Amino acid sequence: MAPNDHSVILHHFDESPFSEKIRLVFGLKNIAWTSVRISRIMPRPDLMPMTGGYRRTPVMQIGADIYCDTQCIIRELERRCPAPSLFPGGNEGLASASAMWTDKSFFQNAVNLVFGSLADKVPQSFIEDREKLRGAKFDVAAMKAAIPQMRDQFRAHVGWIETQLGSGGPWLGGGAMGLFDINAYMNIWYVRSNLPVADELLAQFPNVRAWETRVRAIGHGTRTEMSTAEALEIGRRATPQTIEVEDPHDPNGRTVGDLVDVRPDDYGKIAVRGRIVALSAQSIAIRRHDDLAGDVVVHFPRAGFLVTPAA
Ligand SMILES: N[C@@H](CCC(=O)N[C@@H](CS)C(=O)NCC(=O)O)C(=O)O
C-alpha cells in the first residue's frame, strides 16, 4: 500500500545509533512508519534539497515538514502520538535533558571505542566523509591508542545506568519504559552492534544486561520501505502544515518572518537559511524554498544549535 503524504518517513541507515533511538520510539508507540534508507556517507542528493544542507542522520519527514535532530523528532512524535507516553512517570525535563549526556560525552566515548577497535577496517571513504563532518581529523590510529581509556570511560557511563536500574527499575524512570531508557540504550546498542568485546565490557552489569533485553523486545513498530526519490516527490507535492507561532520570551527578540541561519554547534555545522515560522524555547521552524523540494518547513531543536541573523 502506498503511504499517504502525511505518514511518518524516517531518512536513516540501519547502522545509525541515533536512528535506533527513533526506531525504538516507533516500537514503543507502535507507529507504522516509512523507512527511507540513505547512504552512510554523502552525497545524499534527494535529501539535501529538503533539509537545506543539514546532513546528520536521522531526519524525519512528514509531507513538507522536515524534522532535524533526534531531540526535535522525538518531541514531534510525542506531540502527534501521545500514547503511550515517553514520560510515563513524569520526569519529562530530566529525561529530555539526558540526551545532553547520552548524545554527547557518552556517544563520543562510544564512537572512539568503536572506531578505535575497528581501526584498520574503516574504509578510507568513510574516514574522509567524517573528517568533513567534524571539520577535524578522524584519527583512527589515535582512537586505537586510546582504547584503554575509552574502556574506562565506557564502564563509568554504563555504571550509572546499572546504579539507576538497581535503585528502582525495571526501567530508568521507574515502572514503565520511556525516553530515559531509549537515550541511554543508544550507545549500548551501538557498541554491541559493532564490537564482539561488548559481552566482556557488560559482563559486570547484570541489571543493564537484563534491561537491554527488555528494551530490544519493544521492536521498531511497523516498517515499510520507500526510495529517496519517492520521498522527495512527496515533499515536493505536499504543503507544510506548521502554523505560525511567536515566542514573546525569545531572549533575542526574534520574530516570525526573520531571515536566519540555523546550524549545529558541535559537528556538521552547515547553516540552513530560512524565514522563521514558529519559535519556542525548545524549537525553531524555518520556511525555505528549493527548486527540487518546493516549499518546505525545516524544524530544529534549540539546545545544541546556533541561530544567527542571515547576513
Ligand atoms: N544530535 C544529532 C546527532 C546525529 C548524529 O550524529 N548522527 C550520526 C549518524 S548516527 C551522523 O549524523 N553521522 C553523519 C552522517 O550521517 O552524515 C541527533 O540527535 O540527531
Short mmCIF file of C-alpha atoms and ligand atoms in Angstrom, two decimals:
data_model
loop_
_atom_site.label_atom_id
_atom_site.label_comp_id
_atom_site.label_asym_id
_atom_site.label_seq_id
_atom_site.Cartn_x
_atom_site.Cartn_y
_atom_site.Cartn_z
CA MET A 1 0.00 0.00 0.00
CA ALA A 2 1.40 3.41 -0.91
CA PRO A 3 1.85 5.56 2.19
CA ASN A 4 -0.10 8.81 2.12
CA ASP A 5 1.60 12.19 2.13
CA HIS A 6 1.19 12.60 5.86
CA SER A 7 2.76 9.38 7.01
CA VAL A 8 5.92 9.47 9.04
CA ILE A 9 9.05 8.98 6.93
CA LEU A 10 12.42 8.36 8.55
CA HIS A 11 15.56 9.02 6.50
CA HIS A 12 18.15 6.81 8.19
CA PHE A 13 20.61 3.98 7.78
CA ASP A 14 20.40 0.74 9.70
CA GLU A 15 23.79 1.09 11.44
CA SER A 16 23.00 4.57 12.80
CA PRO A 17 22.66 4.68 16.60
CA PHE A 18 20.72 7.95 16.62
CA SER A 19 18.28 6.37 14.17
CA GLU A 20 17.94 3.40 16.53
CA LYS A 21 16.56 5.82 19.12
CA ILE A 22 13.79 6.83 16.76
CA ARG A 23 13.09 3.28 15.63
CA LEU A 24 12.59 2.37 19.29
CA VAL A 25 10.19 5.29 19.76
CA PHE A 26 8.22 3.81 16.83
CA GLY A 27 8.31 0.48 18.67
CA LEU A 28 7.20 1.90 21.99
CA LYS A 29 4.35 3.85 20.42
CA ASN A 30 3.54 1.10 17.91
CA ILE A 31 3.76 3.51 14.96
CA ALA A 32 3.51 2.44 11.30
CA TRP A 33 6.29 4.33 9.51
CA THR A 34 8.09 4.58 6.22
CA SER A 35 11.80 3.86 6.08
CA VAL A 36 13.98 5.66 3.57
CA ARG A 37 17.47 4.25 3.65
CA ILE A 38 20.06 6.90 2.95
CA SER A 39 23.71 6.39 2.18
CA ARG A 40 26.08 6.26 5.20
CA ILE A 41 28.22 8.95 3.58
CA MET A 42 27.50 11.98 1.46
CA PRO A 43 26.24 12.77 -1.14
CA ARG A 44 22.51 12.48 -0.40
CA PRO A 45 21.08 14.25 -3.42
CA ASP A 46 17.40 13.53 -2.70
CA LEU A 47 17.54 14.53 0.97
CA MET A 48 19.61 17.75 0.90
CA PRO A 49 17.00 19.69 -1.14
CA MET A 50 14.56 19.09 1.74
CA THR A 51 16.88 19.76 4.69
CA GLY A 52 18.65 22.69 3.03
CA GLY A 53 22.05 21.16 3.76
CA TYR A 54 21.60 19.69 7.26
CA ARG A 55 23.50 16.43 6.86
CA ARG A 56 23.21 14.49 10.10
CA THR A 57 21.24 11.31 10.49
CA PRO A 58 18.35 10.72 11.07
CA VAL A 59 15.88 13.18 9.56
CA MET A 60 12.10 12.77 9.83
CA GLN A 61 9.78 13.94 7.09
CA ILE A 62 6.04 14.38 7.34
CA GLY A 63 4.89 15.73 3.98
CA ALA A 64 6.80 19.01 3.52
CA ASP A 65 7.71 19.34 7.22
CA ILE A 66 11.26 18.19 7.86
CA TYR A 67 12.49 17.46 11.41
CA CYS A 68 16.23 17.54 12.09
CA ASP A 69 17.96 16.02 15.13
CA THR A 70 16.55 13.33 17.41
CA GLN A 71 15.55 15.90 20.08
CA CYS A 72 13.25 17.55 17.59
CA ILE A 73 11.99 14.30 16.03
CA ILE A 74 11.15 12.82 19.43
CA ARG A 75 9.27 15.93 20.56
CA GLU A 76 7.16 15.86 17.41
CA LEU A 77 6.41 12.15 17.72
CA GLU A 78 5.32 12.63 21.32
CA ARG A 79 3.05 15.50 20.23
CA ARG A 80 1.46 13.57 17.36
CA CYS A 81 1.27 10.17 19.10
CA PRO A 82 0.98 10.92 22.83
CA ALA A 83 0.11 7.37 23.95
CA PRO A 84 1.93 5.55 25.32
CA SER A 85 3.92 8.46 26.67
CA LEU A 86 7.68 8.73 26.53
CA PHE A 87 7.42 10.22 30.02
CA PRO A 88 5.31 7.66 31.89
CA GLY A 89 6.38 8.67 35.38
CA GLY A 90 6.70 12.40 34.66
CA ASN A 91 10.37 13.42 34.58
CA GLU A 92 9.98 14.99 31.13
CA GLY A 93 12.62 17.62 31.79
CA LEU A 94 15.18 15.19 33.17
CA ALA A 95 14.55 12.55 30.52
CA SER A 96 14.86 15.14 27.72
CA ALA A 97 17.99 16.66 29.24
CA SER A 98 19.56 13.19 29.47
CA ALA A 99 20.25 13.49 25.71
CA MET A 100 22.95 16.03 26.53
CA TRP A 101 24.75 13.21 28.33
CA THR A 102 23.91 10.27 26.04
CA ASP A 103 24.29 12.07 22.70
CA LYS A 104 27.44 13.98 23.55
CA SER A 105 30.03 12.69 26.05
CA PHE A 106 28.68 9.11 26.20
CA PHE A 107 28.32 8.98 22.40
CA GLN A 108 31.81 10.40 21.75
CA ASN A 109 33.17 7.78 24.12
CA ALA A 110 31.31 5.01 22.25
CA VAL A 111 32.39 6.35 18.83
CA ASN A 112 36.04 6.38 19.84
CA LEU A 113 35.75 2.89 21.27
CA VAL A 114 34.03 1.53 18.14
CA PHE A 115 36.27 3.17 15.54
CA GLY A 116 39.44 2.62 17.58
CA SER A 117 38.57 -1.08 17.68
CA LEU A 118 37.58 -1.31 14.00
CA ALA A 119 40.64 0.84 13.12
CA ASP A 120 42.12 -0.80 10.02
CA LYS A 121 38.73 -1.98 8.80
CA VAL A 122 37.26 1.55 8.49
CA PRO A 123 37.06 2.42 4.76
CA GLN A 124 39.03 5.47 3.64
CA SER A 125 35.89 6.95 2.02
CA PHE A 126 34.14 6.85 5.42
CA ILE A 127 37.11 8.48 7.16
CA GLU A 128 37.18 11.29 4.60
CA ASP A 129 33.43 11.84 4.92
CA ARG A 130 33.55 12.03 8.71
CA GLU A 131 36.52 14.43 8.57
CA LYS A 132 34.33 16.78 6.55
CA LEU A 133 31.53 16.27 9.08
CA ARG A 134 33.79 17.04 12.05
CA GLY A 135 35.94 19.68 10.39
CA ALA A 136 38.82 17.83 12.07
CA LYS A 137 40.91 14.73 11.59
CA PHE A 138 39.11 11.39 12.08
CA ASP A 139 42.19 9.79 13.55
CA VAL A 140 41.52 6.06 13.93
CA ALA A 141 45.14 5.42 14.97
CA ALA A 142 44.73 7.85 17.91
CA MET A 143 41.38 6.24 18.75
CA LYS A 144 43.04 2.82 18.72
CA ALA A 145 45.75 4.06 21.08
CA ALA A 146 43.08 5.45 23.42
CA ILE A 147 41.06 2.20 23.70
CA PRO A 148 42.13 1.52 27.33
CA GLN A 149 40.93 4.98 28.43
CA MET A 150 37.74 4.64 26.36
CA ARG A 151 37.01 1.33 28.11
CA ASP A 152 37.42 3.06 31.47
CA GLN A 153 35.00 5.79 30.46
CA PHE A 154 32.51 3.42 28.89
CA ARG A 155 32.43 1.46 32.15
CA ALA A 156 31.76 4.66 34.10
CA HIS A 157 28.83 5.64 31.85
CA VAL A 158 27.32 2.14 31.92
CA GLY A 159 27.85 2.11 35.68
CA TRP A 160 25.40 4.99 36.04
CA ILE A 161 22.74 3.01 34.19
CA GLU A 162 23.44 -0.04 36.36
CA THR A 163 23.11 2.02 39.55
CA GLN A 164 19.92 3.71 38.42
CA LEU A 165 18.29 0.40 37.46
CA GLY A 166 19.35 -1.07 40.80
CA SER A 167 17.70 1.72 42.77
CA GLY A 168 14.22 1.47 41.23
CA GLY A 169 13.59 -0.20 37.95
CA PRO A 170 12.80 -2.15 35.98
CA TRP A 171 13.17 0.97 33.79
CA LEU A 172 15.34 4.05 34.28
CA GLY A 173 12.31 6.20 35.06
CA GLY A 174 10.67 3.56 37.28
CA GLY A 175 7.78 1.32 36.30
CA ALA A 176 7.47 1.84 32.54
CA MET A 177 9.81 2.33 29.59
CA GLY A 178 10.35 5.87 28.34
CA LEU A 179 12.76 8.30 26.73
CA PHE A 180 15.27 7.90 29.55
CA ASP A 181 15.70 4.27 28.53
CA ILE A 182 15.85 4.99 24.80
CA ASN A 183 18.51 7.68 25.21
CA ALA A 184 20.68 5.56 27.49
CA TYR A 185 20.28 2.41 25.40
CA MET A 186 21.57 4.00 22.16
CA ASN A 187 25.27 3.73 22.98
CA ILE A 188 24.99 0.23 24.40
CA TRP A 189 23.23 -0.85 21.18
CA TYR A 190 25.95 0.84 19.14
CA VAL A 191 28.81 -0.87 20.95
CA ARG A 192 27.00 -4.24 20.90
CA SER A 193 26.28 -3.97 17.18
CA ASN A 194 29.92 -3.33 16.34
CA LEU A 195 32.14 -4.99 18.91
CA PRO A 196 32.17 -8.65 19.97
CA VAL A 197 34.03 -7.48 23.10
CA ALA A 198 30.74 -5.91 24.28
CA ASP A 199 29.92 -9.14 26.16
CA GLU A 200 33.07 -8.71 28.20
CA LEU A 201 32.54 -4.96 28.72
CA LEU A 202 28.99 -5.53 30.00
CA ALA A 203 29.65 -8.71 31.99
CA GLN A 204 29.80 -6.93 35.36
CA PHE A 205 26.44 -5.18 34.81
CA PRO A 206 23.58 -7.68 35.32
CA ASN A 207 20.87 -5.01 35.60
CA VAL A 208 21.98 -3.46 32.32
CA ARG A 209 22.01 -6.82 30.51
CA ALA A 210 18.50 -7.71 31.65
CA TRP A 211 17.27 -4.20 30.77
CA GLU A 212 18.85 -4.38 27.30
CA THR A 213 16.81 -7.48 26.56
CA ARG A 214 13.64 -5.70 27.67
CA VAL A 215 14.40 -2.63 25.51
CA ARG A 216 15.17 -4.76 22.45
CA ALA A 217 11.85 -6.60 22.82
CA ILE A 218 9.99 -3.31 22.16
CA GLY A 219 10.88 -3.63 18.45
CA HIS A 220 10.56 -0.97 15.77
CA GLY A 221 6.82 -0.67 15.09
CA THR A 222 5.68 -1.41 11.54
CA ARG A 223 8.20 -0.51 8.86
CA THR A 224 7.64 -0.09 5.10
CA GLU A 225 10.44 0.81 2.67
CA MET A 226 10.45 3.71 0.20
CA SER A 227 13.12 5.15 -2.11
CA THR A 228 14.81 8.52 -1.57
CA ALA A 229 13.33 9.76 -4.87
CA GLU A 230 9.77 8.88 -3.81
CA ALA A 231 10.25 10.71 -0.51
CA LEU A 232 11.48 13.83 -2.32
CA GLU A 233 8.44 13.67 -4.59
CA ILE A 234 6.15 13.51 -1.54
CA GLY A 235 7.91 16.57 -0.10
CA ARG A 236 7.59 18.45 -3.38
CA ARG A 237 3.86 17.75 -3.70
CA ALA A 238 2.97 18.46 -0.08
CA THR A 239 2.34 21.78 1.67
CA PRO A 240 3.99 22.46 5.03
CA GLN A 241 1.49 22.19 7.88
CA THR A 242 3.33 24.26 10.50
CA ILE A 243 1.34 27.20 11.79
CA GLU A 244 2.95 30.50 12.79
CA VAL A 245 3.83 30.80 16.47
CA GLU A 246 5.59 33.76 18.07
CA ASP A 247 7.68 33.44 21.23
CA PRO A 248 7.12 36.53 23.40
CA HIS A 249 10.02 35.45 25.63
CA ASP A 250 12.59 35.00 22.89
CA PRO A 251 15.81 36.25 24.51
CA ASN A 252 16.92 37.92 21.26
CA GLY A 253 13.61 39.41 20.18
CA ARG A 254 13.35 37.14 17.17
CA THR A 255 10.03 37.09 15.41
CA VAL A 256 8.11 35.24 12.72
CA GLY A 257 9.39 36.27 9.28
CA ASP A 258 13.01 36.93 10.37
CA LEU A 259 15.60 35.50 7.97
CA VAL A 260 18.02 33.34 9.96
CA ASP A 261 20.71 30.71 9.66
CA VAL A 262 20.43 27.62 11.87
CA ARG A 263 23.30 25.20 12.40
CA PRO A 264 24.52 22.61 14.94
CA ASP A 265 27.10 23.94 17.40
CA ASP A 266 29.23 20.78 17.54
CA TYR A 267 29.70 18.98 14.19
CA GLY A 268 28.10 19.01 10.76
CA LYS A 269 27.91 22.78 11.23
CA ILE A 270 26.23 23.55 7.92
CA ALA A 271 23.92 26.57 8.05
CA VAL A 272 20.35 26.18 6.83
CA ARG A 273 18.77 29.51 5.89
CA GLY A 274 15.10 30.34 6.06
CA ARG A 275 12.39 32.61 7.46
CA ILE A 276 11.10 31.86 10.94
CA VAL A 277 7.64 30.28 11.06
CA ALA A 278 7.45 29.12 14.67
CA LEU A 279 9.59 29.67 17.74
CA SER A 280 9.76 28.32 21.27
CA ALA A 281 12.35 27.66 23.95
CA GLN A 282 12.84 24.15 22.53
CA SER A 283 12.20 24.52 18.80
CA ILE A 284 12.58 26.69 15.75
CA ALA A 285 10.91 26.11 12.39
CA ILE A 286 12.05 27.94 9.26
CA ARG A 287 10.46 28.13 5.82
CA ARG A 288 12.58 27.76 2.73
CA HIS A 289 12.15 27.12 -0.97
CA ASP A 290 14.12 24.71 -3.07
CA ASP A 291 13.76 24.12 -6.80
CA LEU A 292 13.59 20.34 -6.29
CA ALA A 293 11.75 20.13 -2.95
CA GLY A 294 9.39 23.12 -3.36
CA ASP A 295 8.28 24.92 -0.18
CA VAL A 296 9.36 23.16 2.99
CA VAL A 297 9.48 23.98 6.69
CA VAL A 298 12.58 22.68 8.46
CA HIS A 299 12.43 22.13 12.23
CA PHE A 300 15.38 22.20 14.65
CA PRO A 301 15.84 22.00 18.42
CA ARG A 302 17.37 24.94 20.30
CA ALA A 303 19.79 23.20 22.68
CA GLY A 304 22.94 22.38 20.72
CA PHE A 305 22.05 24.70 17.81
CA LEU A 306 23.04 28.24 16.83
CA VAL A 307 20.53 30.67 15.38
CA THR A 308 22.03 33.78 13.78
CA PRO A 309 20.55 36.58 11.68
CA ALA A 310 21.22 35.89 7.99
CA ALA A 311 23.91 38.24 6.75
N1 LIG B 1 22.39 15.43 17.61
C1 LIG B 1 22.11 14.66 16.43
C2 LIG B 1 23.28 13.72 16.15
C3 LIG B 1 23.07 12.81 14.97
C4 LIG B 1 24.34 12.11 14.51
O1 LIG B 1 25.47 12.45 14.92
N2 LIG B 1 24.17 11.12 13.66
C5 LIG B 1 25.29 10.49 13.01
C6 LIG B 1 24.89 9.12 12.49
S1 LIG B 1 24.26 8.07 13.76
C7 LIG B 1 25.64 11.30 11.79
O2 LIG B 1 24.98 12.28 11.51
N3 LIG B 1 26.66 10.92 11.06
C8 LIG B 1 26.99 11.63 9.87
C9 LIG B 1 26.02 11.44 8.77
O3 LIG B 1 25.16 10.55 8.83
O4 LIG B 1 26.11 12.21 7.81
C10 LIG B 1 20.79 13.94 16.64
O5 LIG B 1 20.36 13.79 17.80
O6 LIG B 1 20.13 13.58 15.66
#
